[in-house]
Amino acid sequence: MTQIHFTFNTPDSLRAACEIAARRYRRGERLDVFCSRPERLAAFDELLWQYEPTAFVPHLPVRHPLALQTLIRLHDEADTLAAPWVLNLDIECLPGPERFAHIVEVVSTADDERSAGRQRWRQYRAAGLALVQHDAARNDLP
């Protein structure tokens, strides 16, 4: 059954997303990162290169010729997602969430993100998916 990992209580959702991507990479697990908004995906891409001076988290856009050789792939279309772990940076739920073993949602303390996160929580719950809470303030990241 698909598990939806809601990471909350973070002041910066993209920075927390970088930390989650780094964890998946260190564990040798493939992670697909999705966002339909090009500017947000580009901001995540840039931050992933520089969020921590000693961290190195190789990642590529899914359409890059070497994308299959990296664990972290960036997607702007949901139909290209294929990894067991998917990090959703979009404001909406992922379509067809049951296709994945794990979906990670990151919700910052900003009012607009919390409101959108609550809406996604309700939609996933209504779909009967398993919801798991992670408190970023306690470094409890999936």
Short mmCIF file of N, CA, C and O in Angstrom, two decimals:
data_model
loop_
_atom_site.label_atom_id
_atom_site.label_comp_id
_atom_site.label_asym_id
_atom_site.label_seq_id
_atom_site.Cartn_x
_atom_site.Cartn_y
_atom_site.Cartn_z
N MET A 1 0.82 -1.18 0.00
CA MET A 1 0.00 0.00 0.00
C MET A 1 0.88 1.25 0.00
O MET A 1 1.90 1.30 0.68
N THR A 2 0.47 2.23 -0.74
CA THR A 2 1.19 3.50 -0.82
C THR A 2 1.21 4.20 0.53
O THR A 2 0.18 4.28 1.20
N GLN A 3 2.38 4.68 0.92
CA GLN A 3 2.50 5.49 2.13
C GLN A 3 2.76 6.94 1.72
O GLN A 3 3.65 7.20 0.90
N ILE A 4 1.99 7.85 2.30
CA ILE A 4 2.18 9.27 2.06
C ILE A 4 2.88 9.84 3.29
O ILE A 4 2.34 9.81 4.39
N HIS A 5 4.10 10.32 3.11
CA HIS A 5 4.90 10.86 4.20
C HIS A 5 4.76 12.38 4.20
O HIS A 5 5.31 13.05 3.32
N PHE A 6 4.02 12.91 5.15
CA PHE A 6 3.86 14.36 5.27
C PHE A 6 4.90 14.88 6.24
O PHE A 6 4.90 14.54 7.42
N THR A 7 5.80 15.70 5.73
CA THR A 7 6.82 16.33 6.54
C THR A 7 6.35 17.76 6.79
O THR A 7 6.13 18.52 5.86
N PHE A 8 6.17 18.11 8.05
CA PHE A 8 5.64 19.42 8.39
C PHE A 8 6.56 20.12 9.38
O PHE A 8 7.57 19.57 9.81
N ASN A 9 6.22 21.37 9.69
CA ASN A 9 6.92 22.13 10.72
C ASN A 9 8.32 22.54 10.27
O ASN A 9 9.25 22.56 11.06
N THR A 10 8.45 22.89 9.00
CA THR A 10 9.73 23.38 8.49
C THR A 10 9.55 24.81 8.00
O THR A 10 8.55 25.12 7.35
N PRO A 11 10.49 25.70 8.29
CA PRO A 11 10.36 27.06 7.81
C PRO A 11 10.59 27.18 6.30
O PRO A 11 10.11 28.12 5.67
N ASP A 12 11.29 26.23 5.71
CA ASP A 12 11.62 26.30 4.28
C ASP A 12 11.41 24.91 3.65
O ASP A 12 12.22 24.01 3.85
N SER A 13 10.35 24.78 2.88
CA SER A 13 10.01 23.47 2.32
C SER A 13 11.04 22.98 1.30
O SER A 13 11.32 21.78 1.24
N LEU A 14 11.63 23.88 0.52
CA LEU A 14 12.62 23.43 -0.46
C LEU A 14 13.90 22.96 0.22
O LEU A 14 14.51 21.97 -0.20
N ARG A 15 14.30 23.64 1.28
CA ARG A 15 15.50 23.19 2.01
C ARG A 15 15.26 21.82 2.64
O ARG A 15 16.11 20.94 2.59
N ALA A 16 14.08 21.63 3.24
CA ALA A 16 13.75 20.32 3.81
C ALA A 16 13.71 19.26 2.72
O ALA A 16 14.15 18.13 2.91
N ALA A 17 13.20 19.63 1.53
CA ALA A 17 13.17 18.70 0.40
C ALA A 17 14.59 18.30 -0.01
O ALA A 17 14.85 17.13 -0.35
N CYS A 18 15.53 19.24 0.05
CA CYS A 18 16.93 18.92 -0.24
C CYS A 18 17.47 17.90 0.76
O CYS A 18 18.17 16.96 0.38
N GLU A 19 17.16 18.09 2.02
CA GLU A 19 17.62 17.16 3.04
C GLU A 19 17.03 15.77 2.84
O GLU A 19 17.72 14.76 3.02
N ILE A 20 15.79 15.72 2.43
CA ILE A 20 15.14 14.43 2.16
C ILE A 20 15.81 13.76 0.96
O ILE A 20 16.10 12.56 0.98
N ALA A 21 16.07 14.53 -0.09
CA ALA A 21 16.74 13.98 -1.27
C ALA A 21 18.13 13.46 -0.91
O ALA A 21 18.55 12.39 -1.36
N ALA A 22 18.84 14.19 -0.07
CA ALA A 22 20.18 13.76 0.36
C ALA A 22 20.10 12.45 1.14
O ALA A 22 20.94 11.56 0.95
N ARG A 23 19.10 12.31 1.99
CA ARG A 23 18.92 11.05 2.73
C ARG A 23 18.68 9.88 1.80
O ARG A 23 19.23 8.80 1.97
N ARG A 24 17.80 10.06 0.84
CA ARG A 24 17.50 8.98 -0.12
C ARG A 24 18.78 8.62 -0.89
O ARG A 24 19.07 7.45 -1.12
N TYR A 25 19.53 9.63 -1.29
CA TYR A 25 20.76 9.39 -2.04
C TYR A 25 21.77 8.60 -1.19
O TYR A 25 22.34 7.61 -1.65
N ARG A 26 21.97 9.02 0.05
CA ARG A 26 22.92 8.33 0.94
C ARG A 26 22.51 6.88 1.18
O ARG A 26 23.35 6.01 1.40
N ARG A 27 21.21 6.61 1.15
CA ARG A 27 20.72 5.24 1.33
C ARG A 27 20.73 4.44 0.04
O ARG A 27 20.36 3.26 0.03
N GLY A 28 21.10 5.07 -1.06
CA GLY A 28 21.16 4.38 -2.34
C GLY A 28 19.79 4.12 -2.95
O GLY A 28 19.63 3.21 -3.75
N GLU A 29 18.81 4.95 -2.59
CA GLU A 29 17.43 4.76 -3.07
C GLU A 29 17.10 5.78 -4.15
O GLU A 29 17.42 6.96 -4.03
N ARG A 30 16.45 5.31 -5.19
CA ARG A 30 16.03 6.18 -6.27
C ARG A 30 14.88 7.07 -5.78
O ARG A 30 13.97 6.62 -5.11
N LEU A 31 14.96 8.35 -6.17
CA LEU A 31 13.93 9.33 -5.82
C LEU A 31 13.60 10.15 -7.05
O LEU A 31 14.49 10.73 -7.67
N ASP A 32 12.33 10.19 -7.40
CA ASP A 32 11.85 11.09 -8.44
C ASP A 32 11.25 12.31 -7.76
O ASP A 32 10.46 12.18 -6.83
N VAL A 33 11.64 13.49 -8.21
CA VAL A 33 11.14 14.75 -7.67
C VAL A 33 10.22 15.35 -8.72
O VAL A 33 10.62 15.52 -9.88
N PHE A 34 8.99 15.69 -8.31
CA PHE A 34 8.01 16.22 -9.26
C PHE A 34 7.54 17.62 -8.88
O PHE A 34 7.25 17.89 -7.72
N CYS A 35 7.46 18.48 -9.90
CA CYS A 35 6.79 19.77 -9.76
C CYS A 35 6.41 20.23 -11.17
O CYS A 35 7.26 20.25 -12.07
N SER A 36 5.15 20.58 -11.35
CA SER A 36 4.69 21.04 -12.66
C SER A 36 5.05 22.50 -12.93
O SER A 36 4.95 22.96 -14.06
N ARG A 37 5.48 23.21 -11.89
CA ARG A 37 5.86 24.62 -12.05
C ARG A 37 7.36 24.73 -12.30
O ARG A 37 8.16 24.48 -11.40
N PRO A 38 7.76 25.10 -13.51
CA PRO A 38 9.18 25.12 -13.86
C PRO A 38 10.04 25.99 -12.94
O PRO A 38 11.16 25.62 -12.62
N GLU A 39 9.51 27.12 -12.49
CA GLU A 39 10.32 28.01 -11.65
C GLU A 39 10.60 27.38 -10.28
O GLU A 39 11.69 27.53 -9.73
N ARG A 40 9.66 26.64 -9.73
CA ARG A 40 9.87 25.98 -8.44
C ARG A 40 10.84 24.81 -8.59
O ARG A 40 11.72 24.60 -7.75
N LEU A 41 10.68 24.05 -9.66
CA LEU A 41 11.60 22.92 -9.90
C LEU A 41 13.02 23.44 -10.13
O LEU A 41 13.98 22.86 -9.63
N ALA A 42 13.16 24.55 -10.84
CA ALA A 42 14.47 25.15 -11.08
C ALA A 42 15.08 25.66 -9.76
O ALA A 42 16.29 25.52 -9.53
N ALA A 43 14.25 26.23 -8.90
CA ALA A 43 14.74 26.70 -7.60
C ALA A 43 15.23 25.53 -6.75
O ALA A 43 16.27 25.62 -6.08
N PHE A 44 14.50 24.41 -6.79
CA PHE A 44 14.93 23.22 -6.06
C PHE A 44 16.24 22.68 -6.64
O PHE A 44 17.16 22.34 -5.89
N ASP A 45 16.34 22.62 -7.95
CA ASP A 45 17.55 22.16 -8.62
C ASP A 45 18.75 22.99 -8.18
O ASP A 45 19.78 22.44 -7.77
N GLU A 46 18.62 24.30 -8.20
CA GLU A 46 19.71 25.19 -7.81
C GLU A 46 20.06 25.01 -6.33
O GLU A 46 21.23 24.92 -5.97
N LEU A 47 19.06 24.95 -5.49
CA LEU A 47 19.30 24.80 -4.06
C LEU A 47 19.95 23.46 -3.73
O LEU A 47 20.81 23.38 -2.85
N LEU A 48 19.60 22.42 -4.46
CA LEU A 48 20.18 21.10 -4.21
C LEU A 48 21.69 21.10 -4.45
O LEU A 48 22.43 20.37 -3.80
N TRP A 49 22.16 21.97 -5.37
CA TRP A 49 23.60 22.05 -5.62
C TRP A 49 24.34 22.81 -4.52
O TRP A 49 25.54 22.64 -4.34
N GLN A 50 23.64 23.67 -3.77
CA GLN A 50 24.36 24.54 -2.86
C GLN A 50 23.81 24.60 -1.44
O GLN A 50 24.34 25.35 -0.62
N TYR A 51 22.79 23.83 -1.09
CA TYR A 51 22.16 23.98 0.21
C TYR A 51 23.09 23.65 1.37
O TYR A 51 22.94 24.15 2.47
N GLU A 52 24.06 22.80 1.13
CA GLU A 52 25.02 22.44 2.18
C GLU A 52 26.39 22.32 1.52
O GLU A 52 26.56 21.55 0.59
N PRO A 53 27.36 23.10 2.00
CA PRO A 53 28.67 23.15 1.32
C PRO A 53 29.36 21.80 1.16
O PRO A 53 30.05 21.58 0.18
N THR A 54 29.17 20.88 2.11
CA THR A 54 29.88 19.60 2.02
C THR A 54 29.03 18.49 1.42
O THR A 54 29.50 17.37 1.24
N ALA A 55 27.78 18.79 1.12
CA ALA A 55 26.89 17.76 0.56
C ALA A 55 27.03 17.70 -0.95
O ALA A 55 27.23 18.72 -1.60
N PHE A 56 26.95 16.52 -1.48
CA PHE A 56 26.92 16.34 -2.92
C PHE A 56 25.79 15.37 -3.22
O PHE A 56 25.85 14.20 -2.83
N VAL A 57 24.76 15.87 -3.86
CA VAL A 57 23.61 15.05 -4.20
C VAL A 57 23.43 15.12 -5.71
O VAL A 57 22.78 16.03 -6.23
N PRO A 58 24.02 14.19 -6.45
CA PRO A 58 23.89 14.23 -7.91
C PRO A 58 22.44 14.05 -8.33
O PRO A 58 21.72 13.21 -7.79
N HIS A 59 22.03 14.85 -9.27
CA HIS A 59 20.66 14.80 -9.77
C HIS A 59 20.63 15.36 -11.18
O HIS A 59 21.50 16.14 -11.55
N LEU A 60 19.63 14.95 -11.93
CA LEU A 60 19.49 15.40 -13.31
C LEU A 60 18.02 15.47 -13.70
O LEU A 60 17.20 14.73 -13.15
N PRO A 61 17.70 16.32 -14.67
CA PRO A 61 16.35 16.27 -15.24
C PRO A 61 16.13 14.91 -15.89
O PRO A 61 17.05 14.33 -16.47
N VAL A 62 14.93 14.40 -15.81
CA VAL A 62 14.64 13.07 -16.32
C VAL A 62 14.94 12.94 -17.81
O VAL A 62 15.24 11.84 -18.28
N ARG A 63 14.87 14.01 -18.55
CA ARG A 63 15.13 13.95 -20.00
C ARG A 63 16.62 14.01 -20.37
O ARG A 63 16.98 13.92 -21.52
N HIS A 64 17.48 14.19 -19.39
CA HIS A 64 18.91 14.22 -19.64
C HIS A 64 19.37 12.83 -20.07
O HIS A 64 18.90 11.83 -19.53
N PRO A 65 20.30 12.75 -21.02
CA PRO A 65 20.76 11.43 -21.49
C PRO A 65 21.34 10.53 -20.40
O PRO A 65 21.30 9.31 -20.52
N LEU A 66 21.84 11.11 -19.33
CA LEU A 66 22.43 10.30 -18.25
C LEU A 66 21.50 10.12 -17.06
O LEU A 66 21.92 9.62 -16.00
N ALA A 67 20.25 10.50 -17.19
CA ALA A 67 19.31 10.46 -16.06
C ALA A 67 19.16 9.07 -15.46
O ALA A 67 19.00 8.92 -14.26
N LEU A 68 19.22 8.04 -16.27
CA LEU A 68 19.06 6.69 -15.74
C LEU A 68 20.24 6.26 -14.88
O LEU A 68 20.15 5.27 -14.15
N GLN A 69 21.33 7.01 -14.93
CA GLN A 69 22.51 6.67 -14.15
C GLN A 69 22.59 7.41 -12.82
O GLN A 69 23.57 7.26 -12.10
N THR A 70 21.59 8.20 -12.51
CA THR A 70 21.58 8.92 -11.23
C THR A 70 20.37 8.50 -10.41
O THR A 70 19.36 8.07 -10.95
N LEU A 71 20.50 8.62 -9.10
CA LEU A 71 19.41 8.20 -8.22
C LEU A 71 18.31 9.25 -8.09
O LEU A 71 17.16 8.92 -7.82
N ILE A 72 18.66 10.52 -8.26
CA ILE A 72 17.70 11.61 -8.07
C ILE A 72 17.39 12.23 -9.43
O ILE A 72 18.28 12.75 -10.10
N ARG A 73 16.12 12.14 -9.82
CA ARG A 73 15.72 12.68 -11.13
C ARG A 73 14.60 13.70 -10.94
O ARG A 73 13.68 13.50 -10.15
N LEU A 74 14.68 14.78 -11.70
CA LEU A 74 13.71 15.87 -11.63
C LEU A 74 12.71 15.75 -12.77
O LEU A 74 13.11 15.60 -13.93
N HIS A 75 11.43 15.84 -12.43
CA HIS A 75 10.34 15.64 -13.40
C HIS A 75 9.40 16.84 -13.39
O HIS A 75 9.03 17.32 -12.32
N ASP A 76 8.98 17.25 -14.58
CA ASP A 76 7.95 18.29 -14.66
C ASP A 76 6.63 17.73 -15.21
O ASP A 76 5.67 18.45 -15.39
N GLU A 77 6.61 16.43 -15.47
CA GLU A 77 5.39 15.74 -15.91
C GLU A 77 5.21 14.48 -15.06
O GLU A 77 6.13 13.68 -14.92
N ALA A 78 4.02 14.31 -14.53
CA ALA A 78 3.75 13.19 -13.62
C ALA A 78 3.80 11.83 -14.32
O ALA A 78 4.11 10.83 -13.68
N ASP A 79 3.54 11.79 -15.61
CA ASP A 79 3.51 10.49 -16.29
C ASP A 79 4.91 9.89 -16.51
O ASP A 79 5.04 8.75 -16.90
N THR A 80 5.96 10.64 -16.21
CA THR A 80 7.32 10.11 -16.35
C THR A 80 7.87 9.55 -15.03
O THR A 80 8.96 9.00 -15.01
N LEU A 81 7.13 9.69 -13.95
CA LEU A 81 7.58 9.23 -12.63
C LEU A 81 7.58 7.70 -12.57
O LEU A 81 6.63 7.06 -13.00
N ALA A 82 8.66 7.12 -12.02
CA ALA A 82 8.74 5.67 -11.98
C ALA A 82 9.43 5.12 -10.74
O ALA A 82 9.43 3.92 -10.53
N ALA A 83 10.01 5.98 -9.91
CA ALA A 83 10.75 5.51 -8.73
C ALA A 83 9.79 5.10 -7.62
O ALA A 83 8.67 5.57 -7.55
N PRO A 84 10.25 4.23 -6.71
CA PRO A 84 9.41 3.85 -5.58
C PRO A 84 9.17 5.03 -4.63
O PRO A 84 8.15 5.09 -3.96
N TRP A 85 10.12 5.96 -4.55
CA TRP A 85 9.98 7.17 -3.74
C TRP A 85 9.77 8.35 -4.66
O TRP A 85 10.55 8.56 -5.59
N VAL A 86 8.73 9.15 -4.39
CA VAL A 86 8.46 10.36 -5.16
C VAL A 86 8.30 11.52 -4.19
O VAL A 86 7.53 11.44 -3.23
N LEU A 87 9.05 12.57 -4.44
CA LEU A 87 8.96 13.81 -3.66
C LEU A 87 8.11 14.79 -4.46
O LEU A 87 8.48 15.19 -5.56
N ASN A 88 6.94 15.12 -3.93
CA ASN A 88 6.01 16.00 -4.62
C ASN A 88 6.21 17.44 -4.14
O ASN A 88 5.90 17.77 -3.00
N LEU A 89 6.69 18.30 -5.03
CA LEU A 89 6.87 19.72 -4.72
C LEU A 89 5.73 20.55 -5.29
O LEU A 89 5.76 21.78 -5.22
N ASP A 90 4.74 19.90 -5.86
CA ASP A 90 3.60 20.59 -6.45
C ASP A 90 2.59 20.97 -5.39
O ASP A 90 2.59 20.41 -4.29
N ILE A 91 1.70 21.86 -5.73
CA ILE A 91 0.66 22.29 -4.79
C ILE A 91 -0.51 21.29 -4.75
O ILE A 91 -1.27 21.26 -3.80
N GLU A 92 -0.61 20.45 -5.76
CA GLU A 92 -1.68 19.46 -5.88
C GLU A 92 -1.15 18.07 -5.53
O GLU A 92 0.05 17.82 -5.58
N CYS A 93 -2.07 17.15 -5.25
CA CYS A 93 -1.70 15.75 -5.05
C CYS A 93 -1.18 15.17 -6.36
O CYS A 93 -1.57 15.61 -7.45
N LEU A 94 -0.35 14.16 -6.23
CA LEU A 94 0.10 13.45 -7.42
C LEU A 94 -1.05 12.66 -8.02
O LEU A 94 -1.81 12.01 -7.29
N PRO A 95 -1.19 12.67 -9.34
CA PRO A 95 -2.21 11.82 -9.95
C PRO A 95 -1.78 10.35 -9.87
O PRO A 95 -0.61 10.02 -10.00
N GLY A 96 -2.72 9.48 -9.61
CA GLY A 96 -2.43 8.05 -9.52
C GLY A 96 -1.45 7.71 -8.43
O GLY A 96 -0.49 6.98 -8.68
N PRO A 97 -1.66 8.18 -7.21
CA PRO A 97 -0.67 7.95 -6.15
C PRO A 97 -0.44 6.48 -5.83
O PRO A 97 0.62 6.11 -5.33
N GLU A 98 -1.41 5.64 -6.12
CA GLU A 98 -1.27 4.21 -5.80
C GLU A 98 -0.17 3.54 -6.62
O GLU A 98 0.22 2.41 -6.34
N ARG A 99 0.37 4.22 -7.63
CA ARG A 99 1.46 3.67 -8.46
C ARG A 99 2.78 3.62 -7.71
O ARG A 99 3.71 2.94 -8.14
N PHE A 100 2.89 4.34 -6.60
CA PHE A 100 4.17 4.50 -5.92
C PHE A 100 4.14 3.88 -4.54
O PHE A 100 3.11 3.85 -3.89
N ALA A 101 5.29 3.42 -4.08
CA ALA A 101 5.38 2.87 -2.72
C ALA A 101 5.34 3.99 -1.69
O ALA A 101 4.70 3.86 -0.65
N HIS A 102 6.02 5.10 -1.99
CA HIS A 102 6.13 6.21 -1.04
C HIS A 102 6.02 7.54 -1.78
O HIS A 102 6.70 7.75 -2.79
N ILE A 103 5.21 8.43 -1.25
CA ILE A 103 5.14 9.81 -1.72
C ILE A 103 5.49 10.69 -0.54
O ILE A 103 4.96 10.52 0.55
N VAL A 104 6.38 11.64 -0.78
CA VAL A 104 6.79 12.56 0.27
C VAL A 104 6.21 13.94 -0.05
O VAL A 104 6.40 14.46 -1.15
N GLU A 105 5.51 14.49 0.91
CA GLU A 105 4.95 15.84 0.82
C GLU A 105 5.65 16.67 1.89
O GLU A 105 5.79 16.23 3.03
N VAL A 106 6.11 17.87 1.53
CA VAL A 106 6.77 18.76 2.48
C VAL A 106 5.93 20.02 2.61
O VAL A 106 5.61 20.66 1.62
N VAL A 107 5.58 20.34 3.85
CA VAL A 107 4.71 21.48 4.12
C VAL A 107 5.43 22.42 5.08
O VAL A 107 5.79 22.03 6.20
N SER A 108 5.64 23.66 4.63
CA SER A 108 6.31 24.64 5.50
C SER A 108 5.32 25.25 6.48
O SER A 108 4.12 24.97 6.43
N THR A 109 5.83 26.11 7.32
CA THR A 109 4.98 26.80 8.30
C THR A 109 4.26 28.01 7.69
O THR A 109 3.44 28.63 8.37
N ALA A 110 4.52 28.32 6.43
CA ALA A 110 3.83 29.43 5.76
C ALA A 110 2.34 29.09 5.61
O ALA A 110 1.99 27.94 5.30
N ASP A 111 1.49 30.05 5.83
CA ASP A 111 0.04 29.82 5.82
C ASP A 111 -0.45 29.20 4.51
O ASP A 111 -1.27 28.28 4.53
N ASP A 112 0.02 29.71 3.37
CA ASP A 112 -0.47 29.18 2.09
C ASP A 112 -0.05 27.73 1.88
O ASP A 112 -0.83 26.91 1.39
N GLU A 113 1.17 27.38 2.30
CA GLU A 113 1.62 25.99 2.16
C GLU A 113 0.89 25.07 3.13
O GLU A 113 0.56 23.94 2.79
N ARG A 114 0.65 25.56 4.33
CA ARG A 114 -0.09 24.73 5.30
C ARG A 114 -1.51 24.47 4.81
O ARG A 114 -2.01 23.35 4.92
N SER A 115 -2.15 25.47 4.26
CA SER A 115 -3.51 25.30 3.75
C SER A 115 -3.54 24.29 2.60
O SER A 115 -4.38 23.38 2.57
N ALA A 116 -2.61 24.43 1.65
CA ALA A 116 -2.54 23.49 0.53
C ALA A 116 -2.18 22.09 1.03
O ALA A 116 -2.71 21.09 0.53
N GLY A 117 -1.30 22.00 2.00
CA GLY A 117 -0.91 20.70 2.56
C GLY A 117 -2.08 20.00 3.24
O GLY A 117 -2.26 18.79 3.10
N ARG A 118 -2.88 20.76 3.96
CA ARG A 118 -4.06 20.18 4.59
C ARG A 118 -5.04 19.63 3.56
O ARG A 118 -5.65 18.58 3.76
N GLN A 119 -5.17 20.36 2.45
CA GLN A 119 -6.06 19.90 1.38
C GLN A 119 -5.55 18.59 0.78
O GLN A 119 -6.31 17.66 0.55
N ARG A 120 -4.23 18.50 0.54
CA ARG A 120 -3.66 17.26 0.01
C ARG A 120 -3.85 16.12 1.01
O ARG A 120 -4.18 15.00 0.63
N TRP A 121 -3.63 16.39 2.30
CA TRP A 121 -3.83 15.39 3.35
C TRP A 121 -5.25 14.82 3.25
O TRP A 121 -5.44 13.60 3.27
N ARG A 122 -6.24 15.70 3.16
CA ARG A 122 -7.64 15.25 3.08
C ARG A 122 -7.88 14.40 1.84
O ARG A 122 -8.58 13.39 1.89
N GLN A 123 -7.30 14.79 0.72
CA GLN A 123 -7.50 14.04 -0.52
C GLN A 123 -6.86 12.66 -0.45
O GLN A 123 -7.46 11.67 -0.86
N TYR A 124 -5.65 12.59 0.07
CA TYR A 124 -4.99 11.29 0.20
C TYR A 124 -5.75 10.40 1.19
O TYR A 124 -5.91 9.20 0.97
N ARG A 125 -6.20 10.98 2.29
CA ARG A 125 -6.96 10.22 3.29
C ARG A 125 -8.26 9.70 2.68
O ARG A 125 -8.63 8.54 2.88
N ALA A 126 -8.95 10.53 1.91
CA ALA A 126 -10.20 10.12 1.26
C ALA A 126 -9.95 8.98 0.27
O ALA A 126 -10.83 8.15 0.05
N ALA A 127 -8.75 8.93 -0.30
CA ALA A 127 -8.40 7.86 -1.23
C ALA A 127 -8.01 6.58 -0.49
O ALA A 127 -7.73 5.56 -1.13
N GLY A 128 -7.96 6.62 0.84
CA GLY A 128 -7.66 5.43 1.63
C GLY A 128 -6.18 5.10 1.72
O GLY A 128 -5.83 3.96 2.03
N LEU A 129 -5.32 6.07 1.47
CA LEU A 129 -3.88 5.82 1.51
C LEU A 129 -3.34 5.99 2.94
O LEU A 129 -3.89 6.73 3.74
N ALA A 130 -2.27 5.29 3.23
CA ALA A 130 -1.65 5.35 4.56
C ALA A 130 -0.89 6.66 4.71
O ALA A 130 -0.02 6.98 3.90
N LEU A 131 -1.21 7.42 5.75
CA LEU A 131 -0.58 8.71 6.01
C LEU A 131 0.39 8.59 7.18
O LEU A 131 0.05 8.04 8.23
N VAL A 132 1.60 9.11 6.98
CA VAL A 132 2.63 9.07 8.00
C VAL A 132 3.10 10.51 8.23
O VAL A 132 3.43 11.21 7.27
N GLN A 133 3.15 10.94 9.49
CA GLN A 133 3.58 12.29 9.82
C GLN A 133 5.05 12.30 10.22
O GLN A 133 5.51 11.41 10.94
N HIS A 134 5.77 13.34 9.76
CA HIS A 134 7.18 13.55 10.11
C HIS A 134 7.34 15.00 10.54
O HIS A 134 6.97 15.91 9.79
N ASP A 135 7.91 15.24 11.70
CA ASP A 135 8.11 16.58 12.22
C ASP A 135 9.53 17.03 11.92
O ASP A 135 10.49 16.55 12.53
N ALA A 136 9.66 17.94 10.96
CA ALA A 136 10.98 18.43 10.55
C ALA A 136 11.70 19.15 11.68
O ALA A 136 12.93 19.15 11.74
N ALA A 137 10.94 19.77 12.59
CA ALA A 137 11.55 20.48 13.71
C ALA A 137 12.34 19.52 14.61
O ALA A 137 13.27 19.92 15.31
N ARG A 138 12.00 18.24 14.57
CA ARG A 138 12.71 17.21 15.35
C ARG A 138 13.64 16.39 14.48
O ARG A 138 14.07 15.30 14.86
N ASN A 139 13.90 16.89 13.28
CA ASN A 139 14.75 16.20 12.30
C ASN A 139 14.21 14.82 11.96
O ASN A 139 14.96 13.89 11.68
N ASP A 140 12.91 14.68 12.02
CA ASP A 140 12.23 13.42 11.68
C ASP A 140 11.84 13.49 10.20
O ASP A 140 10.72 13.88 9.87
N LEU A 141 12.78 13.16 9.34
CA LEU A 141 12.55 13.23 7.89
C LEU A 141 12.48 11.83 7.31
O LEU A 141 13.21 10.95 7.75
N PRO A 142 11.64 11.64 6.31
CA PRO A 142 11.57 10.30 5.69
C PRO A 142 12.80 9.97 4.87
O PRO A 142 13.53 10.82 4.45
#
